[in-house]
Amino acid sequence: MSLALLEIKDVKAGYGAAVALQGISLSLRQGERVSLLGANGAGKSSIVNVISGLLPIRSGEVWFQDERIDGRPAHRIVGLGISQVPEGRLIFPKMSVWENLELGATVLDEAEQKSGLLEQVFELFPRLAERRKQMAGTMSGGEQQMLAVGRALMSRPKLILSDEISMGLAPVVVRDIYDTLLRINQEWGVTLLMVEQEAKLALEVADSCHLLESGRIVASGPADEMARSELVRKVYLAED
Ligand SMILES: Nc1ncnc2c1ncn2[C@@H]1O[C@H](COP(=O)(O)OP(=O)(O)O)[C@@H](O)[C@H]1O
Ligand SMILES: [Mg+2]
């Protein structure tokens, strides 16, 4: 038994000869908001994909709610309550908003459960409700990102892994989406692991933060402490 919701123990992973994760250990408690900060290529998406079962690990262990999940197929991991908002959103552009959301709910059995959730997602994102019949690819980047978050909610997750929500979006839109994610954390009790390349955001939206460099965690701590650390200030917040 462990008190962590998610626990990653000394995980190594890579692509062919390339090593992406050189021994990552981290854990999240129920209800926590944790961010992963790091430059391009640091291994942030690889961590998220390891947890989701999309990138096989070479050694180490991944545990979720006292079950070992590494080696399990991705759809089983979604079924356990882990949902990803992938880098680049990966919505289906030629399908409607409503159809995209329905696809997020394939792990749920009951139609009644799905329609209840759909209403909750529409309440969180009124923009998606207005556009439910619109083809997803014709919406703005911000609306597509909302859709990616909404779709992740449709499997009724306990843990959401979000990957670079801010990418390519205007700051005001990013703020709006993060505000909604915080509501999801506070009102629904969903635990959040948020990958963010924007250091300021990564430190604002999370309780604690891990800094990643070349497949290793090089600093971790409460977000306010990390914001004061010299390394983060100089390299990631570009202060002098
Ligand atoms: N599909 C892939 N094939 C080969 N190397 C990859 C692939 N995806 C990522 N990598 C490499 O793995 C390392 C970590 O990448 P990634 O996890 O995507 O970093 P981040 O999300 O922090 O930008 C990088 O060196 C990257 O070039
Ligand atoms: Mg990435």
PDB file of N, CA, C and O and ligand atoms in Angstrom, residues 39-41 43-46 87 163-164 167 195 197, ligand 2:
ATOM      1  N   ALA A  39      12.861  22.326 -21.045  1.00  0.00           N
ATOM      2  CA  ALA A  39      13.013  22.801 -22.426  1.00  0.00           C
ATOM      3  C   ALA A  39      12.572  21.718 -23.406  1.00  0.00           C
ATOM      4  O   ALA A  39      12.324  20.573 -23.030  1.00  0.00           O
ATOM      5  N   ASN A  40      12.518  22.096 -24.649  1.00  0.00           N
ATOM      6  CA  ASN A  40      12.241  21.158 -25.729  1.00  0.00           C
ATOM      7  C   ASN A  40      13.183  19.971 -25.663  1.00  0.00           C
ATOM      8  O   ASN A  40      14.392  20.156 -25.521  1.00  0.00           O
ATOM      9  N   GLY A  41      12.639  18.763 -25.752  1.00  0.00           N
ATOM     10  CA  GLY A  41      13.487  17.575 -25.784  1.00  0.00           C
ATOM     11  C   GLY A  41      13.920  17.082 -24.421  1.00  0.00           C
ATOM     12  O   GLY A  41      14.658  16.106 -24.316  1.00  0.00           O
ATOM     13  N   GLY A  43      12.165  15.584 -22.197  1.00  0.00           N
ATOM     14  CA  GLY A  43      11.552  14.297 -21.858  1.00  0.00           C
ATOM     15  C   GLY A  43      10.167  14.420 -21.247  1.00  0.00           C
ATOM     16  O   GLY A  43       9.602  13.429 -20.756  1.00  0.00           O
ATOM     17  N   LYS A  44       9.579  15.599 -21.303  1.00  0.00           N
ATOM     18  CA  LYS A  44       8.268  15.817 -20.677  1.00  0.00           C
ATOM     19  C   LYS A  44       7.176  14.935 -21.298  1.00  0.00           C
ATOM     20  O   LYS A  44       6.444  14.244 -20.599  1.00  0.00           O
ATOM     21  N   SER A  45       7.092  14.978 -22.631  1.00  0.00           N
ATOM     22  CA  SER A  45       6.064  14.163 -23.294  1.00  0.00           C
ATOM     23  C   SER A  45       6.333  12.678 -23.098  1.00  0.00           C
ATOM     24  O   SER A  45       5.395  11.879 -22.997  1.00  0.00           O
ATOM     25  N   SER A  46       7.604  12.320 -23.039  1.00  0.00           N
ATOM     26  CA  SER A  46       7.920  10.903 -22.828  1.00  0.00           C
ATOM     27  C   SER A  46       7.375  10.427 -21.479  1.00  0.00           C
ATOM     28  O   SER A  46       6.858   9.308 -21.374  1.00  0.00           O
ATOM     29  N   GLU A  87      -0.095  16.609 -26.413  1.00  0.00           N
ATOM     30  CA  GLU A  87       0.591  17.716 -27.078  1.00  0.00           C
ATOM     31  C   GLU A  87       0.024  17.850 -28.494  1.00  0.00           C
ATOM     32  O   GLU A  87      -0.159  16.856 -29.197  1.00  0.00           O
ATOM     33  N   ASP A 163      -0.429  18.102 -21.783  1.00  0.00           N
ATOM     34  CA  ASP A 163       0.885  18.322 -22.396  1.00  0.00           C
ATOM     35  C   ASP A 163       0.901  19.622 -23.197  1.00  0.00           C
ATOM     36  O   ASP A 163       0.363  19.688 -24.290  1.00  0.00           O
ATOM     37  N   GLU A 164       1.515  20.648 -22.623  1.00  0.00           N
ATOM     38  CA  GLU A 164       1.706  21.941 -23.277  1.00  0.00           C
ATOM     39  C   GLU A 164       0.412  22.559 -23.784  1.00  0.00           C
ATOM     40  O   GLU A 164       0.266  22.845 -24.979  1.00  0.00           O
ATOM     41  N   MET A 167       0.650  25.858 -25.871  1.00  0.00           N
ATOM     42  CA  MET A 167       1.347  25.912 -27.158  1.00  0.00           C
ATOM     43  C   MET A 167       0.524  26.588 -28.261  1.00  0.00           C
ATOM     44  O   MET A 167      -0.578  26.149 -28.590  1.00  0.00           O
ATOM     45  N   VAL A 195       2.257  19.277 -18.039  1.00  0.00           N
ATOM     46  CA  VAL A 195       3.515  19.608 -18.713  1.00  0.00           C
ATOM     47  C   VAL A 195       3.394  21.022 -19.254  1.00  0.00           C
ATOM     48  O   VAL A 195       2.388  21.366 -19.871  1.00  0.00           O
ATOM     49  N   GLN A 197       5.945  24.282 -20.940  1.00  0.00           N
ATOM     50  CA  GLN A 197       7.260  24.813 -21.268  1.00  0.00           C
ATOM     51  C   GLN A 197       7.409  26.265 -20.808  1.00  0.00           C
ATOM     52  O   GLN A 197       8.513  26.777 -20.671  1.00  0.00           O
TER      53      GLN A 197
HETATM   54 MG    MG B   2       6.686  17.468 -25.574  1.00  0.00          MG
END
